[in-house]
Amino acid sequence: MTLPRIPLAAVIGKPIAHSRSPRLFAHWLRKHGIPGHYIPIEVPADKLAETIRLLPELGFMGVNVTIPYKEKILEIADLASDRATLIGAANTLIFRKDGRIHADNTDGYGFTENLRQSAPNWDPSAGPAVVFGAGGAARAVIASLIDVGVPEIRLTNRTRVRAEQLRSDFGNRVQVHDWVQAGNIIEDCRTVVNTTSLGMTGKPEFRVPLDALTPDMVVSDLVYTPLQTRLLREAERAGSTVVDGLGMLLHQAVPGFERWFGTRPEVDEATRAAVLR
């Protein structure tokens, strides 16, 4: 008699010890009574392709991918979803039964689902959105904002040339503004998103002037250490609806968990509490 293999999944990156994903998946596995495991694996850059090809043979159903391999992983995957191709990065790999590796990007999904859950009255079509930053997270956010119907995206980054590249990739709905104007472009917008690391523990403070924040805005910061950043404190003071970055981490994990373990988990207060322990 051959016993069924215990399903395995992982998060890979370098470094990886800081990841909260193992806590998240352990919570969902316990909640749903699934005999599976999800582990962090630190992979050296020169062993990335070799490791990815070996994992399915060891019983892994798939992996999450984090810094610094989100772009590199697309060169290793056999096929990629449209959104992963558009964003130019993947955070989720599915090891298919036919032996092929499928790359997907669920960051944009996690971002919009977090907004919808935390700000149920959010109307993306109500007005422009401001996006701070032009890295990989910004690409996922911009793609999702375009997808849900935001009419204009005002993009600003400390290095303008990176922002110009995103405008080139995503089209005229993205308008690039100099970083020195970052505080001014908030005026009359409806959605404000920080995708930079500014304000994160151990990083420089987010010093953009925030006088233009108003109660009819939804303000989201992808930083979740700390949970309440300067941007969110000022937004709360201005009466804006605030959305912290932890929810994006939780929601982006839902599609992967469902594909690997066969159950669609719920993001609720118990989930947040388990990750914050």
PDB file of N, CA and C in Angstrom, residues 118-181:
ATOM      1  N   SER A 118     -10.861  46.248   3.520  1.00  0.00           N
ATOM      2  CA  SER A 118     -10.605  47.245   4.561  1.00  0.00           C
ATOM      3  C   SER A 118     -11.307  48.575   4.298  1.00  0.00           C
ATOM      4  N   ALA A 119     -11.638  48.842   3.042  1.00  0.00           N
ATOM      5  CA  ALA A 119     -12.330  50.087   2.667  1.00  0.00           C
ATOM      6  C   ALA A 119     -13.481  49.724   1.727  1.00  0.00           C
ATOM      7  N   PRO A 120     -14.546  49.107   2.275  1.00  0.00           N
ATOM      8  CA  PRO A 120     -15.623  48.580   1.422  1.00  0.00           C
ATOM      9  C   PRO A 120     -16.318  49.629   0.561  1.00  0.00           C
ATOM     10  N   ASN A 121     -16.200  50.895   0.919  1.00  0.00           N
ATOM     11  CA  ASN A 121     -16.818  51.953   0.107  1.00  0.00           C
ATOM     12  C   ASN A 121     -15.886  52.513  -0.961  1.00  0.00           C
ATOM     13  N   TRP A 122     -14.692  51.948  -1.083  1.00  0.00           N
ATOM     14  CA  TRP A 122     -13.721  52.412  -2.078  1.00  0.00           C
ATOM     15  C   TRP A 122     -14.281  52.278  -3.488  1.00  0.00           C
ATOM     16  N   ASP A 123     -14.255  53.368  -4.225  1.00  0.00           N
ATOM     17  CA  ASP A 123     -14.708  53.382  -5.618  1.00  0.00           C
ATOM     18  C   ASP A 123     -13.509  53.773  -6.487  1.00  0.00           C
ATOM     19  N   PRO A 124     -12.852  52.813  -7.128  1.00  0.00           N
ATOM     20  CA  PRO A 124     -11.643  53.124  -7.893  1.00  0.00           C
ATOM     21  C   PRO A 124     -11.881  54.089  -9.039  1.00  0.00           C
ATOM     22  N   SER A 125     -13.098  54.143  -9.547  1.00  0.00           N
ATOM     23  CA  SER A 125     -13.383  55.016 -10.688  1.00  0.00           C
ATOM     24  C   SER A 125     -13.711  56.447 -10.286  1.00  0.00           C
ATOM     25  N   ALA A 126     -13.734  56.728  -8.967  1.00  0.00           N
ATOM     26  CA  ALA A 126     -14.182  58.038  -8.480  1.00  0.00           C
ATOM     27  C   ALA A 126     -13.196  59.162  -8.765  1.00  0.00           C
ATOM     28  N   GLY A 127     -11.923  58.838  -9.009  1.00  0.00           N
ATOM     29  CA  GLY A 127     -10.942  59.886  -9.237  1.00  0.00           C
ATOM     30  C   GLY A 127      -9.542  59.329  -9.371  1.00  0.00           C
ATOM     31  N   PRO A 128      -8.559  60.198  -9.550  1.00  0.00           N
ATOM     32  CA  PRO A 128      -7.178  59.762  -9.761  1.00  0.00           C
ATOM     33  C   PRO A 128      -6.596  59.034  -8.545  1.00  0.00           C
ATOM     34  N   ALA A 129      -5.563  58.252  -8.814  1.00  0.00           N
ATOM     35  CA  ALA A 129      -4.792  57.611  -7.749  1.00  0.00           C
ATOM     36  C   ALA A 129      -3.364  58.140  -7.806  1.00  0.00           C
ATOM     37  N   VAL A 130      -2.749  58.288  -6.635  1.00  0.00           N
ATOM     38  CA  VAL A 130      -1.336  58.648  -6.537  1.00  0.00           C
ATOM     39  C   VAL A 130      -0.568  57.404  -6.096  1.00  0.00           C
ATOM     40  N   VAL A 131       0.506  57.103  -6.801  1.00  0.00           N
ATOM     41  CA  VAL A 131       1.360  55.978  -6.434  1.00  0.00           C
ATOM     42  C   VAL A 131       2.772  56.499  -6.201  1.00  0.00           C
ATOM     43  N   PHE A 132       3.285  56.272  -4.994  1.00  0.00           N
ATOM     44  CA  PHE A 132       4.669  56.622  -4.653  1.00  0.00           C
ATOM     45  C   PHE A 132       5.542  55.392  -4.864  1.00  0.00           C
ATOM     46  N   GLY A 133       6.588  55.535  -5.693  1.00  0.00           N
ATOM     47  CA  GLY A 133       7.504  54.433  -5.930  1.00  0.00           C
ATOM     48  C   GLY A 133       7.334  53.848  -7.316  1.00  0.00           C
ATOM     49  N   ALA A 134       8.401  53.230  -7.827  1.00  0.00           N
ATOM     50  CA  ALA A 134       8.363  52.678  -9.183  1.00  0.00           C
ATOM     51  C   ALA A 134       9.077  51.332  -9.269  1.00  0.00           C
ATOM     52  N   GLY A 135       9.085  50.589  -8.162  1.00  0.00           N
ATOM     53  CA  GLY A 135       9.710  49.266  -8.151  1.00  0.00           C
ATOM     54  C   GLY A 135       8.723  48.173  -8.533  1.00  0.00           C
ATOM     55  N   GLY A 136       9.052  46.929  -8.167  1.00  0.00           N
ATOM     56  CA  GLY A 136       8.199  45.795  -8.507  1.00  0.00           C
ATOM     57  C   GLY A 136       6.818  45.874  -7.901  1.00  0.00           C
ATOM     58  N   ALA A 137       6.732  46.339  -6.654  1.00  0.00           N
ATOM     59  CA  ALA A 137       5.423  46.461  -6.011  1.00  0.00           C
ATOM     60  C   ALA A 137       4.567  47.492  -6.727  1.00  0.00           C
ATOM     61  N   ALA A 138       5.189  48.588  -7.162  1.00  0.00           N
ATOM     62  CA  ALA A 138       4.461  49.619  -7.898  1.00  0.00           C
ATOM     63  C   ALA A 138       3.902  49.066  -9.202  1.00  0.00           C
ATOM     64  N   ARG A 139       4.662  48.225  -9.866  1.00  0.00           N
ATOM     65  CA  ARG A 139       4.192  47.630 -11.120  1.00  0.00           C
ATOM     66  C   ARG A 139       2.923  46.812 -10.883  1.00  0.00           C
ATOM     67  N   ALA A 140       2.919  46.022  -9.814  1.00  0.00           N
ATOM     68  CA  ALA A 140       1.741  45.210  -9.496  1.00  0.00           C
ATOM     69  C   ALA A 140       0.555  46.083  -9.138  1.00  0.00           C
ATOM     70  N   VAL A 141       0.802  47.138  -8.359  1.00  0.00           N
ATOM     71  CA  VAL A 141      -0.269  48.049  -7.938  1.00  0.00           C
ATOM     72  C   VAL A 141      -0.849  48.786  -9.139  1.00  0.00           C
ATOM     73  N   ILE A 142       0.011  49.312 -10.004  1.00  0.00           N
ATOM     74  CA  ILE A 142      -0.461  50.046 -11.179  1.00  0.00           C
ATOM     75  C   ILE A 142      -1.279  49.142 -12.096  1.00  0.00           C
ATOM     76  N   ALA A 143      -0.800  47.934 -12.329  1.00  0.00           N
ATOM     77  CA  ALA A 143      -1.550  47.001 -13.175  1.00  0.00           C
ATOM     78  C   ALA A 143      -2.940  46.742 -12.610  1.00  0.00           C
ATOM     79  N   SER A 144      -3.026  46.581 -11.290  1.00  0.00           N
ATOM     80  CA  SER A 144      -4.329  46.293 -10.672  1.00  0.00           C
ATOM     81  C   SER A 144      -5.233  47.528 -10.666  1.00  0.00           C
ATOM     82  N   LEU A 145      -4.659  48.716 -10.465  1.00  0.00           N
ATOM     83  CA  LEU A 145      -5.462  49.944 -10.488  1.00  0.00           C
ATOM     84  C   LEU A 145      -6.042  50.189 -11.882  1.00  0.00           C
ATOM     85  N   ILE A 146      -5.256  49.940 -12.903  1.00  0.00           N
ATOM     86  CA  ILE A 146      -5.763  50.062 -14.270  1.00  0.00           C
ATOM     87  C   ILE A 146      -6.878  49.049 -14.504  1.00  0.00           C
ATOM     88  N   ASP A 147      -6.663  47.848 -14.016  1.00  0.00           N
ATOM     89  CA  ASP A 147      -7.621  46.759 -14.221  1.00  0.00           C
ATOM     90  C   ASP A 147      -8.982  47.047 -13.586  1.00  0.00           C
ATOM     91  N   VAL A 148      -8.995  47.727 -12.422  1.00  0.00           N
ATOM     92  CA  VAL A 148     -10.270  47.998 -11.741  1.00  0.00           C
ATOM     93  C   VAL A 148     -10.877  49.345 -12.133  1.00  0.00           C
ATOM     94  N   GLY A 149     -10.235  50.049 -13.060  1.00  0.00           N
ATOM     95  CA  GLY A 149     -10.874  51.221 -13.634  1.00  0.00           C
ATOM     96  C   GLY A 149     -10.499  52.577 -13.074  1.00  0.00           C
ATOM     97  N   VAL A 150      -9.339  52.701 -12.418  1.00  0.00           N
ATOM     98  CA  VAL A 150      -8.891  54.031 -11.983  1.00  0.00           C
ATOM     99  C   VAL A 150      -8.598  54.879 -13.231  1.00  0.00           C
ATOM    100  N   PRO A 151      -9.179  56.093 -13.332  1.00  0.00           N
ATOM    101  CA  PRO A 151      -9.073  56.863 -14.569  1.00  0.00           C
ATOM    102  C   PRO A 151      -7.695  57.466 -14.835  1.00  0.00           C
ATOM    103  N   GLU A 152      -6.941  57.758 -13.774  1.00  0.00           N
ATOM    104  CA  GLU A 152      -5.628  58.395 -13.934  1.00  0.00           C
ATOM    105  C   GLU A 152      -4.740  57.975 -12.776  1.00  0.00           C
ATOM    106  N   ILE A 153      -3.493  57.664 -13.073  1.00  0.00           N
ATOM    107  CA  ILE A 153      -2.533  57.299 -12.033  1.00  0.00           C
ATOM    108  C   ILE A 153      -1.387  58.304 -12.066  1.00  0.00           C
ATOM    109  N   ARG A 154      -1.216  59.021 -10.959  1.00  0.00           N
ATOM    110  CA  ARG A 154      -0.132  59.995 -10.829  1.00  0.00           C
ATOM    111  C   ARG A 154       1.029  59.289 -10.134  1.00  0.00           C
ATOM    112  N   LEU A 155       2.069  59.079 -10.889  1.00  0.00           N
ATOM    113  CA  LEU A 155       3.202  58.288 -10.417  1.00  0.00           C
ATOM    114  C   LEU A 155       4.391  59.180 -10.128  1.00  0.00           C
ATOM    115  N   THR A 156       4.999  58.985  -8.961  1.00  0.00           N
ATOM    116  CA  THR A 156       6.198  59.742  -8.623  1.00  0.00           C
ATOM    117  C   THR A 156       7.206  58.835  -7.934  1.00  0.00           C
ATOM    118  N   ASN A 157       8.469  59.054  -8.262  1.00  0.00           N
ATOM    119  CA  ASN A 157       9.543  58.226  -7.719  1.00  0.00           C
ATOM    120  C   ASN A 157      10.775  59.096  -7.545  1.00  0.00           C
ATOM    121  N   ARG A 158      11.611  58.756  -6.554  1.00  0.00           N
ATOM    122  CA  ARG A 158      12.800  59.571  -6.321  1.00  0.00           C
ATOM    123  C   ARG A 158      13.718  59.576  -7.543  1.00  0.00           C
ATOM    124  N   THR A 159      13.745  58.476  -8.299  1.00  0.00           N
ATOM    125  CA  THR A 159      14.480  58.435  -9.566  1.00  0.00           C
ATOM    126  C   THR A 159      13.458  58.469 -10.698  1.00  0.00           C
ATOM    127  N   ARG A 160      13.359  59.601 -11.380  1.00  0.00           N
ATOM    128  CA  ARG A 160      12.290  59.786 -12.351  1.00  0.00           C
ATOM    129  C   ARG A 160      12.350  58.793 -13.511  1.00  0.00           C
ATOM    130  N   VAL A 161      13.551  58.419 -13.921  1.00  0.00           N
ATOM    131  CA  VAL A 161      13.679  57.549 -15.084  1.00  0.00           C
ATOM    132  C   VAL A 161      12.973  56.217 -14.881  1.00  0.00           C
ATOM    133  N   ARG A 162      12.940  55.711 -13.651  1.00  0.00           N
ATOM    134  CA  ARG A 162      12.230  54.452 -13.376  1.00  0.00           C
ATOM    135  C   ARG A 162      10.725  54.630 -13.527  1.00  0.00           C
ATOM    136  N   ALA A 163      10.243  55.793 -13.102  1.00  0.00           N
ATOM    137  CA  ALA A 163       8.817  56.086 -13.267  1.00  0.00           C
ATOM    138  C   ALA A 163       8.457  56.215 -14.748  1.00  0.00           C
ATOM    139  N   GLU A 164       9.335  56.839 -15.517  1.00  0.00           N
ATOM    140  CA  GLU A 164       9.099  56.985 -16.953  1.00  0.00           C
ATOM    141  C   GLU A 164       9.017  55.615 -17.631  1.00  0.00           C
ATOM    142  N   GLN A 165       9.797  54.666 -17.141  1.00  0.00           N
ATOM    143  CA  GLN A 165       9.751  53.310 -17.705  1.00  0.00           C
ATOM    144  C   GLN A 165       8.386  52.681 -17.487  1.00  0.00           C
ATOM    145  N   LEU A 166       7.815  52.906 -16.299  1.00  0.00           N
ATOM    146  CA  LEU A 166       6.483  52.360 -16.019  1.00  0.00           C
ATOM    147  C   LEU A 166       5.423  53.006 -16.900  1.00  0.00           C
ATOM    148  N   ARG A 167       5.553  54.304 -17.121  1.00  0.00           N
ATOM    149  CA  ARG A 167       4.612  54.978 -18.022  1.00  0.00           C
ATOM    150  C   ARG A 167       4.714  54.375 -19.418  1.00  0.00           C
ATOM    151  N   SER A 168       5.924  54.108 -19.861  1.00  0.00           N
ATOM    152  CA  SER A 168       6.133  53.498 -21.168  1.00  0.00           C
ATOM    153  C   SER A 168       5.483  52.113 -21.241  1.00  0.00           C
ATOM    154  N   ASP A 169       5.560  51.369 -20.140  1.00  0.00           N
ATOM    155  CA  ASP A 169       5.018  50.009 -20.117  1.00  0.00           C
ATOM    156  C   ASP A 169       3.499  49.968 -19.971  1.00  0.00           C
ATOM    157  N   PHE A 170       2.938  50.918 -19.218  1.00  0.00           N
ATOM    158  CA  PHE A 170       1.510  50.854 -18.892  1.00  0.00           C
ATOM    159  C   PHE A 170       0.629  51.854 -19.637  1.00  0.00           C
ATOM    160  N   GLY A 171       1.227  52.815 -20.323  1.00  0.00           N
ATOM    161  CA  GLY A 171       0.418  53.687 -21.171  1.00  0.00           C
ATOM    162  C   GLY A 171       0.066  55.030 -20.566  1.00  0.00           C
ATOM    163  N   ASN A 172      -0.750  55.778 -21.307  1.00  0.00           N
ATOM    164  CA  ASN A 172      -1.011  57.179 -20.993  1.00  0.00           C
ATOM    165  C   ASN A 172      -1.858  57.419 -19.750  1.00  0.00           C
ATOM    166  N   ARG A 173      -2.477  56.372 -19.228  1.00  0.00           N
ATOM    167  CA  ARG A 173      -3.233  56.581 -17.987  1.00  0.00           C
ATOM    168  C   ARG A 173      -2.289  56.872 -16.823  1.00  0.00           C
ATOM    169  N   VAL A 174      -1.016  56.533 -16.988  1.00  0.00           N
ATOM    170  CA  VAL A 174       0.014  56.819 -15.984  1.00  0.00           C
ATOM    171  C   VAL A 174       0.698  58.138 -16.341  1.00  0.00           C
ATOM    172  N   GLN A 175       0.652  59.078 -15.404  1.00  0.00           N
ATOM    173  CA  GLN A 175       1.293  60.377 -15.587  1.00  0.00           C
ATOM    174  C   GLN A 175       2.423  60.525 -14.563  1.00  0.00           C
ATOM    175  N   VAL A 176       3.619  60.848 -15.037  1.00  0.00           N
ATOM    176  CA  VAL A 176       4.797  60.920 -14.161  1.00  0.00           C
ATOM    177  C   VAL A 176       4.997  62.344 -13.655  1.00  0.00           C
ATOM    178  N   HIS A 177       5.278  62.456 -12.357  1.00  0.00           N
ATOM    179  CA  HIS A 177       5.529  63.754 -11.715  1.00  0.00           C
ATOM    180  C   HIS A 177       6.845  63.695 -10.947  1.00  0.00           C
ATOM    181  N   ASP A 178       7.541  64.821 -10.874  1.00  0.00           N
ATOM    182  CA  ASP A 178       8.790  64.896 -10.125  1.00  0.00           C
ATOM    183  C   ASP A 178       8.535  64.643  -8.634  1.00  0.00           C
ATOM    184  N   TRP A 179       9.519  64.043  -7.968  1.00  0.00           N
ATOM    185  CA  TRP A 179       9.387  63.735  -6.541  1.00  0.00           C
ATOM    186  C   TRP A 179       9.184  64.999  -5.705  1.00  0.00           C
ATOM    187  N   VAL A 180       9.759  66.106  -6.127  1.00  0.00           N
ATOM    188  CA  VAL A 180       9.593  67.351  -5.357  1.00  0.00           C
ATOM    189  C   VAL A 180       8.146  67.829  -5.377  1.00  0.00           C
ATOM    190  N   GLN A 181       7.334  67.319  -6.301  1.00  0.00           N
ATOM    191  CA  GLN A 181       5.921  67.676  -6.381  1.00  0.00           C
ATOM    192  C   GLN A 181       5.015  66.634  -5.716  1.00  0.00           C
TER     193      GLN A 181
END
